[in-house]
Short mmCIF file of C-alpha atoms in Angstrom, two decimals:
data_model
loop_
_atom_site.label_atom_id
_atom_site.label_comp_id
_atom_site.label_asym_id
_atom_site.label_seq_id
_atom_site.Cartn_x
_atom_site.Cartn_y
_atom_site.Cartn_z
CA MET A 123 1.45 2.84 -25.93
CA LYS A 124 3.25 5.70 -24.18
CA SER A 125 0.91 8.29 -25.64
CA PHE A 126 -2.11 6.34 -24.48
CA VAL A 127 -0.71 6.02 -20.97
CA LEU A 128 -0.37 9.80 -20.81
CA PHE A 129 -3.90 10.19 -22.09
CA ALA A 130 -5.18 7.78 -19.46
CA LEU A 131 -3.32 9.93 -16.89
CA PHE A 132 -1.59 7.11 -15.10
CA ALA A 133 -0.51 3.52 -15.54
CA LEU A 134 2.30 1.25 -14.45
CA LEU A 135 3.97 -1.37 -16.64
CA VAL A 136 5.00 -4.26 -14.45
CA SER A 137 5.78 -7.93 -14.62
CA ALA A 138 3.07 -10.07 -13.07
CA ALA A 139 5.74 -11.85 -11.01
CA SER A 140 7.49 -8.73 -9.70
CA PHE A 141 6.68 -6.48 -6.74
CA SER A 142 4.08 -3.90 -7.70
CA GLN A 143 3.65 -0.55 -6.02
CA PRO A 144 1.00 2.10 -6.71
CA ALA A 145 1.38 4.19 -9.85
CA ALA A 146 2.00 7.93 -9.91
CA PRO A 147 -0.69 9.65 -7.83
CA LEU A 148 -3.48 11.71 -9.31
CA GLN A 149 -4.84 14.50 -7.11
CA ILE A 150 -8.56 15.13 -7.05
CA GLN A 151 -10.41 17.82 -5.12
CA VAL A 152 -13.43 17.10 -2.97
CA GLY A 153 -14.96 18.92 0.02
CA LYS A 154 -13.03 19.97 3.10
CA SER A 155 -11.32 17.32 5.23
CA PRO A 156 -11.81 14.02 3.36
CA THR A 157 -11.19 11.14 5.77
CA PHE A 158 -12.88 8.03 4.37
CA ALA A 159 -12.67 6.38 0.95
CA TYR A 160 -14.16 3.19 -0.46
CA GLY A 161 -14.36 1.49 -3.85
CA TYR A 162 -16.28 -1.35 -5.48
CA TYR A 163 -17.24 -2.75 -8.87
CA ASP A 164 -20.82 -1.87 -9.78
CA PHE A 165 -22.24 -4.70 -11.87
CA VAL A 166 -25.20 -2.61 -13.01
CA SER A 167 -23.12 0.14 -14.62
CA HIS A 168 -20.13 -2.13 -15.39
CA ASP A 169 -17.93 0.47 -13.76
CA PHE A 170 -15.63 0.79 -10.77
CA ARG A 171 -16.91 3.39 -8.33
CA LEU A 172 -14.90 5.34 -5.78
CA GLU A 173 -16.77 6.91 -2.86
CA PHE A 174 -15.30 9.75 -0.74
CA PHE A 175 -16.63 11.14 2.55
CA THR A 176 -15.62 14.47 4.04
CA ILE A 177 -16.23 15.81 7.56
CA GLY A 178 -16.63 19.40 6.38
CA TYR A 179 -15.45 22.40 8.37
CA ASP A 180 -16.58 24.12 11.56
CA ALA A 181 -14.57 27.35 11.47
CA ASN A 182 -15.13 28.35 15.10
CA PHE A 183 -15.70 24.82 16.51
CA ASP A 184 -19.12 25.72 17.96
CA LYS A 185 -21.07 22.95 16.15
CA LYS A 186 -23.39 25.62 14.79
CA GLU A 187 -23.52 26.24 11.06
CA ASP A 188 -22.15 29.67 10.10
CA PRO A 189 -21.50 31.24 6.66
CA ASP A 190 -17.83 30.16 6.66
CA ASP A 191 -18.62 26.56 7.59
CA GLU A 192 -19.07 23.54 5.34
CA LYS A 193 -21.29 20.50 5.79
CA PRO A 194 -19.95 16.94 5.66
CA ALA A 195 -20.50 15.44 2.23
CA TRP A 196 -20.32 12.35 0.01
CA TYR A 197 -18.59 12.43 -3.38
CA ARG A 198 -18.21 9.88 -6.19
CA LEU A 199 -15.80 9.33 -9.09
CA THR A 200 -16.00 6.47 -11.58
CA TYR A 201 -13.16 4.77 -13.41
CA SER A 202 -14.84 5.41 -16.75
CA LYS A 203 -14.49 9.15 -16.10
CA ILE A 204 -10.88 8.83 -15.01
CA ILE A 205 -9.71 7.11 -18.18
CA THR A 206 -11.35 9.81 -20.32
CA GLY A 207 -9.53 12.56 -18.42
CA ASN A 208 -12.47 13.71 -16.28
CA THR A 209 -11.27 13.69 -12.68
CA THR A 210 -13.92 15.95 -11.15
CA PRO A 211 -16.02 13.95 -8.69
CA GLU A 212 -19.76 14.50 -8.40
CA LYS A 213 -21.32 15.34 -5.05
CA VAL A 214 -23.77 12.61 -4.08
CA ARG A 215 -25.22 14.50 -1.11
CA ASP A 216 -24.56 16.66 1.94
CA PHE A 217 -24.93 15.39 5.51
CA PRO A 218 -26.25 17.35 8.51
CA PHE A 219 -23.75 19.92 9.72
CA ALA A 220 -21.18 18.60 12.24
CA SER A 221 -22.70 15.10 12.14
CA LEU A 222 -19.46 13.28 11.22
CA ASN A 223 -16.59 13.00 13.66
CA PHE A 224 -12.90 12.66 12.97
CA PRO A 225 -11.73 10.17 11.90
CA THR A 226 -14.74 8.91 9.95
CA ARG A 227 -15.35 5.15 10.01
CA ILE A 228 -18.60 4.36 8.25
CA ALA A 229 -20.07 1.08 6.98
CA ILE A 230 -20.76 0.36 3.30
CA ASP A 231 -22.53 -2.87 2.35
CA GLU A 232 -22.36 -3.58 -1.38
CA SER A 233 -24.60 -6.68 -1.17
CA SER A 234 -27.56 -4.76 0.25
CA GLY A 235 -26.66 -1.48 -1.45
CA LEU A 236 -26.68 0.43 1.85
CA VAL A 237 -24.45 2.98 3.56
CA PHE A 238 -24.53 3.60 7.34
CA VAL A 239 -23.30 7.02 8.49
CA PRO A 240 -23.35 8.71 11.93
CA ASN A 241 -26.16 11.23 12.11
CA LYS A 242 -27.08 13.71 14.80
CA SER A 243 -26.46 11.93 18.10
CA PRO A 244 -27.49 9.27 18.90
CA LYS A 245 -28.78 8.24 15.46
CA ILE A 246 -27.34 6.47 12.43
CA ALA A 247 -28.57 7.44 8.96
CA GLN A 248 -29.10 4.69 6.37
CA TYR A 249 -28.58 5.68 2.73
CA ASN A 250 -28.99 4.02 -0.64
CA LEU A 251 -25.55 3.31 -2.10
CA ALA A 252 -26.69 3.85 -5.70
CA ASP A 253 -28.09 7.36 -5.41
CA GLY A 254 -27.44 8.53 -1.84
CA ALA A 255 -31.13 8.73 -0.89
CA LEU A 256 -31.92 8.60 2.84
CA THR A 257 -33.85 5.37 3.47
CA ASP A 258 -33.99 5.03 7.27
CA GLU A 259 -32.69 6.18 10.64
CA LEU A 260 -31.54 3.86 13.42
CA PHE A 261 -31.02 4.65 17.07
CA ALA A 262 -27.46 3.83 18.10
CA ALA A 263 -28.36 4.24 21.80
CA ASP A 264 -31.48 3.99 23.97
CA SER A 265 -31.51 7.65 24.95
CA ASN A 266 -31.97 11.01 23.25
CA ASP A 267 -29.12 12.38 25.34
CA ILE A 268 -26.67 14.41 23.24
CA GLY A 269 -23.67 13.00 25.08
CA PHE A 270 -23.06 10.18 22.59
CA THR A 271 -20.13 10.28 20.15
CA ILE A 272 -20.15 7.58 17.48
CA THR A 273 -16.53 6.84 16.54
CA ALA A 274 -17.08 3.97 14.08
CA ILE A 275 -19.70 1.71 12.47
CA HIS A 276 -18.89 -1.82 11.33
CA LYS A 277 -21.32 -4.16 9.54
CA TYR A 278 -21.07 -7.92 9.91
CA ASP A 279 -23.77 -10.31 8.68
CA LYS A 280 -27.10 -8.72 9.71
CA PHE A 281 -25.59 -6.70 12.56
CA LEU A 282 -24.12 -3.23 13.03
CA PHE A 283 -21.40 -2.76 15.63
CA VAL A 284 -21.44 0.87 16.76
CA SER A 285 -18.46 2.18 18.75
CA ILE A 286 -19.60 4.84 21.21
CA ARG A 287 -17.99 7.23 23.66
CA TYR A 288 -20.51 8.66 26.11
CA THR A 289 -20.44 11.48 28.65
CA GLY A 290 -23.97 12.13 29.88
CA ILE A 291 -25.16 15.17 31.78
CA LEU A 292 -24.77 13.43 35.14
CA ASP A 293 -21.64 11.43 34.26
CA THR A 294 -18.19 12.53 35.36
CA VAL A 295 -16.31 9.66 33.69
CA LEU A 296 -16.23 8.91 29.97
CA ARG A 297 -17.84 5.53 29.29
CA ASN A 298 -16.97 3.42 26.26
CA PHE A 299 -19.05 0.63 24.76
CA VAL A 300 -20.17 -1.04 21.54
CA ASN A 301 -23.86 -1.34 20.81
CA VAL A 302 -24.98 -4.16 18.52
CA ILE A 303 -27.98 -3.43 16.29
CA ASP A 304 -29.96 -6.19 14.59
CA LEU A 305 -30.74 -4.79 11.13
CA GLN A 306 -33.80 -7.01 10.74
CA THR A 307 -35.54 -5.71 13.86
CA LYS A 308 -33.63 -2.39 13.92
CA LYS A 309 -33.22 -2.82 17.66
CA ILE A 310 -30.20 -2.75 19.94
CA ILE A 311 -29.74 -6.33 21.11
CA LEU A 312 -26.52 -6.05 23.08
CA THR A 313 -24.14 -3.60 24.74
CA ILE A 314 -20.50 -4.70 24.98
CA GLU A 315 -17.94 -3.04 27.23
CA ALA A 316 -15.12 -1.40 25.27
CA PRO A 317 -11.60 -0.30 26.20
CA GLN A 318 -10.82 3.32 27.03
CA MET A 319 -11.36 5.86 24.20
CA VAL A 320 -12.94 3.27 21.92
CA GLN A 321 -11.88 3.80 18.34
CA GLN A 322 -13.10 0.98 16.09
CA THR A 323 -14.36 -2.60 15.83
CA ILE A 324 -13.79 -5.35 13.30
CA VAL A 325 -14.91 -9.01 13.03
CA ALA A 326 -12.68 -11.95 12.05
CA ASN A 327 -12.93 -15.70 12.70
CA ASN A 328 -16.10 -15.35 14.81
CA LYS A 329 -14.29 -12.89 17.05
CA LEU A 330 -15.01 -9.22 17.67
CA PHE A 331 -11.92 -7.04 18.03
CA ILE A 332 -12.50 -3.68 19.76
CA LEU A 333 -9.70 -1.10 19.64
CA GLY A 334 -9.34 1.60 22.28
CA GLU A 335 -6.84 4.47 22.05
CA GLY A 336 -6.19 4.53 25.79
CA ASN A 337 -4.89 7.66 27.49
CA PHE A 338 -3.12 9.98 25.07
CA GLY A 339 0.64 9.69 25.43
CA GLU A 340 0.50 6.55 27.56
CA GLU A 341 1.16 2.90 26.71
CA SER A 342 -2.46 2.04 27.48
CA SER A 343 -4.02 1.27 24.11
CA GLN A 344 -5.81 -2.08 24.12
CA ILE A 345 -7.75 -4.45 21.92
CA THR A 346 -10.43 -6.46 23.70
CA VAL A 347 -11.53 -9.68 22.01
CA TYR A 348 -14.94 -11.33 22.29
CA ASP A 349 -16.31 -14.62 20.99
CA ILE A 350 -19.43 -13.80 18.93
CA SER A 351 -20.17 -17.27 17.53
CA ASP A 352 -23.53 -17.18 19.38
CA LEU A 353 -24.35 -13.57 18.55
CA GLN A 354 -27.63 -14.69 16.95
CA ASN A 355 -28.86 -15.41 20.50
CA SER A 356 -27.37 -12.16 21.85
CA ASN A 357 -24.57 -14.06 23.58
CA VAL A 358 -20.93 -12.95 23.52
CA SER A 359 -18.07 -13.90 25.80
CA PHE A 360 -14.85 -12.10 26.65
CA ILE A 361 -11.70 -13.92 25.48
CA ASN A 362 -8.68 -11.71 26.06
CA SER A 363 -7.10 -8.26 25.93
CA ILE A 364 -4.08 -7.34 23.79
CA ASN A 365 -1.85 -4.43 24.75
CA VAL A 366 -0.76 -2.58 21.60
CA GLY A 367 1.10 0.49 22.93
CA ASN A 368 0.46 4.22 22.66
CA THR A 369 -2.67 5.48 20.87
CA GLY A 370 -3.97 2.69 18.65
CA ASN A 371 -5.72 4.21 15.66
CA HIS A 372 -6.88 1.62 13.13
CA LEU A 373 -7.72 -2.05 12.49
CA SER A 374 -7.84 -3.95 9.20
CA ILE A 375 -7.90 -7.60 8.13
CA TYR A 376 -5.12 -9.27 6.15
CA PRO A 377 -6.68 -12.52 4.89
CA PRO A 378 -6.98 -15.20 5.96
CA ASN A 379 -6.07 -14.83 9.64
CA LYS A 380 -4.10 -11.65 10.28
CA LEU A 381 -5.20 -8.48 12.04
CA VAL A 382 -3.24 -5.33 11.15
CA VAL A 383 -3.12 -2.79 13.99
CA THR A 384 -1.83 0.72 13.29
CA VAL A 385 -0.58 2.43 16.45
CA ASN A 386 -0.13 6.17 16.02
CA GLY A 387 1.72 7.13 19.19
CA SER A 388 4.12 4.17 19.21
CA HIS A 389 4.80 4.54 15.46
CA THR A 390 4.25 0.82 14.98
CA ILE A 391 2.20 -1.71 13.03
CA HIS A 392 1.33 -4.98 14.77
CA ILE A 393 0.47 -8.16 12.87
CA VAL A 394 -1.83 -10.20 15.14
CA ASN A 395 -2.86 -13.82 14.53
CA THR A 396 -6.66 -13.84 14.84
CA GLU A 397 -6.68 -17.50 15.87
CA ASN A 398 -4.20 -17.56 18.78
CA LEU A 399 -4.35 -13.77 19.44
CA GLN A 400 -0.56 -13.46 19.49
CA ILE A 401 1.36 -10.51 18.03
CA GLU A 402 3.45 -12.23 15.35
CA LYS A 403 5.30 -9.17 14.10
CA THR A 404 5.81 -5.55 15.11
CA ILE A 405 6.96 -3.13 12.40
CA GLN A 406 8.62 0.06 13.61
CA LEU A 407 8.01 3.02 11.31
CA PRO A 408 10.55 5.87 10.89
CA THR A 409 7.93 8.49 11.77
CA SER A 410 8.22 10.57 14.92
CA GLY A 411 6.34 13.01 17.15
CA TYR A 412 2.85 13.83 15.93
CA ASN A 413 3.58 12.59 12.40
CA GLY A 414 2.86 8.96 13.14
CA PRO A 415 1.05 6.27 11.11
CA ARG A 416 -2.72 6.54 10.74
CA GLU A 417 -4.25 3.64 8.77
CA SER A 418 -3.03 0.45 7.07
CA GLN A 419 -4.55 -1.80 4.42
CA PRO A 420 -3.32 -4.97 2.63
CA TYR A 421 -2.17 -4.59 -0.98
CA GLY A 422 -1.75 -7.82 -2.90
CA ASP A 423 -0.28 -11.05 -1.61
CA ASN A 424 2.46 -9.76 0.67
CA THR A 425 2.22 -5.99 1.08
CA ILE A 426 0.73 -3.57 3.60
CA ILE A 427 0.35 0.14 2.81
CA THR A 428 0.26 2.66 5.66
CA THR A 429 -0.66 6.35 5.66
CA ALA A 430 1.16 8.77 7.96
CA TYR A 431 0.97 12.39 9.04
CA ASP A 432 4.44 13.01 7.61
CA GLY A 433 2.87 12.96 4.13
CA LYS A 434 4.25 9.55 3.13
CA LEU A 435 2.92 6.13 2.25
CA TYR A 436 4.92 3.24 3.69
CA LEU A 437 4.86 -0.13 1.92
CA HIS A 438 5.98 -3.09 4.02
CA SER A 439 5.95 -6.82 3.49
CA VAL A 440 3.96 -8.82 6.04
CA ASP A 441 7.35 -9.93 7.37
CA GLY A 442 8.20 -6.32 8.20
CA LEU A 443 10.58 -5.46 5.35
CA LEU A 444 10.25 -1.86 4.10
CA LEU A 445 9.60 -2.22 0.38
CA SER A 446 9.03 1.36 -0.70
CA THR A 447 8.13 4.86 0.44
CA ILE A 448 5.91 7.17 -1.61
CA ASN A 449 6.12 10.90 -0.93
CA LEU A 450 2.81 12.72 -1.18
CA GLU A 451 1.96 15.91 0.72
CA ASN A 452 0.28 17.18 3.90
CA LYS A 453 -1.36 14.88 6.47
CA LEU A 454 -2.52 11.49 5.18
CA GLU A 455 -5.38 9.61 6.83
CA GLY A 456 -7.86 7.19 5.24
CA ILE A 457 -6.77 4.51 2.78
CA PHE A 458 -8.63 2.15 0.46
CA THR A 459 -6.95 -0.60 -1.58
CA TYR A 460 -8.29 -2.94 -4.24
CA VAL A 461 -6.44 -5.74 -6.02
CA SER A 462 -8.47 -7.68 -8.58
CA PRO A 463 -8.65 -11.36 -7.57
CA ASN A 464 -9.17 -12.50 -11.17
CA PRO A 465 -5.97 -13.77 -12.86
CA ASN A 466 -7.26 -12.73 -16.30
CA ILE A 467 -6.23 -9.15 -15.62
CA LYS A 468 -4.19 -7.21 -13.10
CA PHE A 469 -6.12 -4.14 -11.95
CA ASP A 470 -5.13 -2.38 -8.72
CA ILE A 471 -6.40 0.80 -7.06
CA VAL A 472 -5.10 2.73 -4.04
CA VAL A 473 -6.97 5.77 -2.68
CA VAL A 474 -5.57 8.00 0.08
CA THR A 475 -7.30 10.92 1.80
CA SER A 476 -5.58 14.06 3.08
CA PRO A 477 -7.85 15.88 5.55
CA PHE A 478 -5.31 18.41 6.81
CA LYS A 479 -2.47 20.53 5.53
CA GLU A 480 0.85 20.78 7.36
CA ASP A 481 -0.55 23.47 9.71
CA TYR A 482 -3.65 21.32 10.36
CA SER A 483 -5.92 23.67 8.43
CA PRO A 484 -8.55 21.74 6.40
CA ASN A 485 -7.37 20.19 3.15
CA ASN A 486 -9.54 18.99 0.24
CA ILE A 487 -7.23 16.54 -1.56
CA THR A 488 -7.61 12.83 -2.25
CA TYR A 489 -4.94 10.83 -4.11
CA ILE A 490 -5.82 8.06 -6.56
CA MET A 491 -3.32 5.54 -7.93
CA VAL A 492 -4.28 2.92 -10.50
CA ASN A 493 -2.15 0.08 -11.90
CA PHE A 494 -2.87 -2.28 -14.73
CA THR A 495 -0.44 -4.77 -16.20
CA SER A 496 0.21 -3.98 -19.85
CA VAL A 497 3.30 -5.77 -21.13
CA ASP A 498 6.42 -7.40 -19.76
CA GLU A 499 9.08 -5.92 -22.03
CA LYS A 500 11.36 -2.90 -22.32
CA ASN A 501 10.10 -1.53 -25.63
CA PRO A 502 6.34 -1.95 -25.97
CA PRO A 503 4.92 -1.32 -29.45
CA SER A 504 2.90 1.81 -30.26
CA VAL A 505 -0.75 0.81 -30.05
CA TYR A 506 -3.70 3.19 -29.81
CA LEU A 507 -7.31 2.38 -29.06
CA TYR A 508 -9.93 5.04 -29.75
CA PRO A 509 -12.40 6.61 -29.40
CA THR A 510 -12.84 6.43 -25.65
CA PRO A 511 -15.54 6.63 -24.63
CA ALA A 512 -16.76 4.55 -27.56
CA THR A 513 -20.35 4.06 -28.74
CA SER A 514 -20.69 1.57 -31.62
CA PHE A 515 -17.11 0.60 -32.53
CA ILE A 516 -13.50 0.89 -31.46
CA LYS A 517 -10.47 1.39 -33.67
CA LEU A 518 -7.20 -0.37 -32.97
CA ASN A 519 -4.30 1.52 -34.53
CA ILE A 520 -1.02 -0.43 -34.52
CA GLN A 521 1.81 1.90 -35.50
CA THR A 522 4.56 -0.58 -34.70
CA PRO A 523 3.84 -3.99 -36.29
CA ILE A 524 2.96 -6.86 -33.97
CA ASN A 525 3.98 -10.21 -35.39
CA ASN A 526 1.39 -12.98 -35.32
CA LEU A 527 -1.37 -10.99 -33.64
CA SER A 528 -3.81 -13.77 -32.80
CA LYS A 529 -6.46 -12.54 -30.39
CA PHE A 530 -8.21 -9.40 -29.18
CA GLU A 531 -10.40 -9.63 -26.06
CA ILE A 532 -12.65 -7.22 -24.20
CA ILE A 533 -12.53 -7.86 -20.45
CA ASP A 534 -14.51 -6.23 -17.63
CA ASN A 535 -13.05 -4.86 -14.39
CA VAL A 536 -13.31 -8.18 -12.56
CA GLY A 537 -11.64 -10.18 -15.34
CA ASN A 538 -14.60 -11.69 -17.19
CA ILE A 539 -14.04 -12.05 -20.95
CA ILE A 540 -16.94 -10.20 -22.63
CA ARG A 541 -15.99 -10.68 -26.29
CA THR A 542 -13.16 -12.24 -28.34
CA TYR A 543 -11.97 -11.33 -31.85
CA SER A 544 -9.46 -13.55 -33.69
CA PHE A 545 -7.29 -12.46 -36.64
CA ASP A 546 -3.73 -12.35 -37.99
CA VAL A 547 -2.40 -8.93 -39.03
CA LEU A 548 0.81 -6.98 -39.43
CA GLY A 549 0.24 -3.34 -38.39
CA SER A 550 -2.37 -0.91 -39.81
CA GLU A 551 -5.81 -0.12 -38.37
CA ILE A 552 -8.56 -2.49 -37.32
CA LEU A 553 -12.24 -1.56 -36.82
CA LEU A 554 -14.07 -3.67 -34.20
CA PRO A 555 -17.83 -3.55 -33.50
CA ILE A 556 -18.95 -3.33 -29.85
CA ASP A 557 -22.71 -3.57 -30.36
CA GLY A 558 -24.49 -5.47 -27.61
CA ILE A 559 -21.88 -4.65 -24.94
CA SER A 560 -23.31 -2.74 -21.98
CA PRO A 561 -21.97 0.74 -21.17
CA GLY A 562 -19.13 0.76 -18.66
CA THR A 563 -15.37 0.47 -18.29
CA TYR A 564 -13.42 -2.36 -19.89
CA PHE A 565 -9.94 -3.51 -20.79
CA ALA A 566 -8.75 -4.45 -24.26
CA ARG A 567 -6.31 -7.39 -24.11
CA ILE A 568 -4.23 -7.89 -27.25
CA THR A 569 -2.34 -11.19 -27.49
CA SER A 570 0.47 -12.15 -29.87
CA ASP A 571 3.23 -14.76 -29.88
CA GLU A 572 5.61 -12.55 -27.90
CA LYS A 573 3.56 -10.13 -25.83
CA ILE A 574 0.28 -9.17 -24.18
CA LEU A 575 -1.03 -5.59 -24.20
CA ILE A 576 -3.74 -4.30 -21.86
CA ILE A 577 -5.49 -0.98 -22.63
CA PRO A 578 -8.41 0.48 -20.61
CA PHE A 579 -11.36 2.13 -22.37
CA SER A 580 -15.01 2.95 -21.79
CA ILE A 581 -18.31 2.48 -23.64
CA ILE A 582 -21.26 4.88 -23.52
CA ARG A 583 -24.65 4.84 -25.24
#
C-alpha cells in the first residue's frame, strides 16, 4: 500500500471517526496570479474536475497589453490525471487582458453548465463550463461608462448578484451597489445599495448578505442584510447591518445556518447565525500586520480552513479551537474545499491559490491536497492495483495475505457502487474485468473480516 500511495502522489490514512486534516500538498503551476479555484464531480466524464482562474499580469499597471504582460486565464486539472502522476493542468482559455480584478470572485453553476466572469466593464461574459466556449455577454450596469469595477458575481436561483464599485466621470465619491440580473430576461431588475468598498455577496435563508471592506485601516467594515423572499417580484427589504471590524474580505456558508466572515485587517473570523443575525463566535488568528487571513471555507462536520498572507492554512473548529496549522509558502488567497457527502467512501479535496510571492511579485502556484480513507490500522498489507489508467481489466496484487477476503467493489467519486466482485482468497494476483464501466476515476474498495482498503484508479478507452 505504501508504494501505491507514493505513486498516487498523496494520500492520508485516517480513522473515519478521527479528526482529518488535508494531506501533504502537491504544487501545480498555472498562469500568473491564481486567485480563484473551484471543483465538482462531472457525471459525464465520471471524473472530478478542478478549475483554476488567474488574473494574469500587467507589468506596468497601465491596463494596456504589452509584451511582458499576461492575460487572465482559466485552467483545468482532473483527478484521473492526478492519480496517474500527470499534474500539468490544461489551459481552457484566455480572457481579455486586464478584465479580471483582484481578488477574483466568479460564479460557476454546475446545474446549467455555465460560468460567469467579469469582462471588459461593464459586461459579464458567460462561458460553457464543459469547454470554455463564450456563449453570451450580459450588461452588469445600464451604462457604457468605464467607471465600473465588478468585485464579485454570485448566482442564486435564476439571478446573478453583481457587486459593483463605481466612479463615473462626473462623480467625486465612490458609489457601491449590487445589481440583480434576471438570467431568463438577461435584464437588470434591481439595484441594491451596498456598504462602502463592496466586496462580495452571498445568499442564505432567503437573505442577501453584502460585505463591504469599509475604509482601509478603520473599524468600518459592514455586512448589510436584505430580505429577498419576494425577489421574484423585484422586492427586497433592508433588515440590518452587522459591524465586523477592519477590512472584511470574504463570506462563505457553513451549513445549515452559519455565515463565516473572514476579516483581514482585524485578523478575525466571525461565525454569524443567519437566522438571528448575531455573531455567535469570533476567532482571533495569530497573524499580524499585512499578513492577515484572506478566505475561509468549511471542511467536514466541524472544521473551518482559512488562508492567510503569512503562508499558512489555519484549521479551526466551529467553536474556535485551533486544530492545526499547515505551513505552505508565499501569500495564500483563494480556497476551495470538498468533502464527499456519501458515507460509502471518504474523499476530500482542498485547493489553495497563491497569487503573490513574499515580495508581492506575481506567483503561479496552486496547492492541491487530497484525502481518502484507506484503512484503520497501523500496518496495512501490501496491495497493488494496476494498470492505472486501465482499459479492459485491472490486476489486484496482494503481496501480504489478507485473511477471508470477501468482497471487491468499484465505487465512483460520489460513493455509488458501480460493480461488486465476491471471492475468498489468500494472497496472490487476481484479474478483474472492467468491461462496460465508463471511463473516469474510481475507487477500489477491498473488504475482509478485519480491514477495508480503498485504492484510487482510473479507466480510459
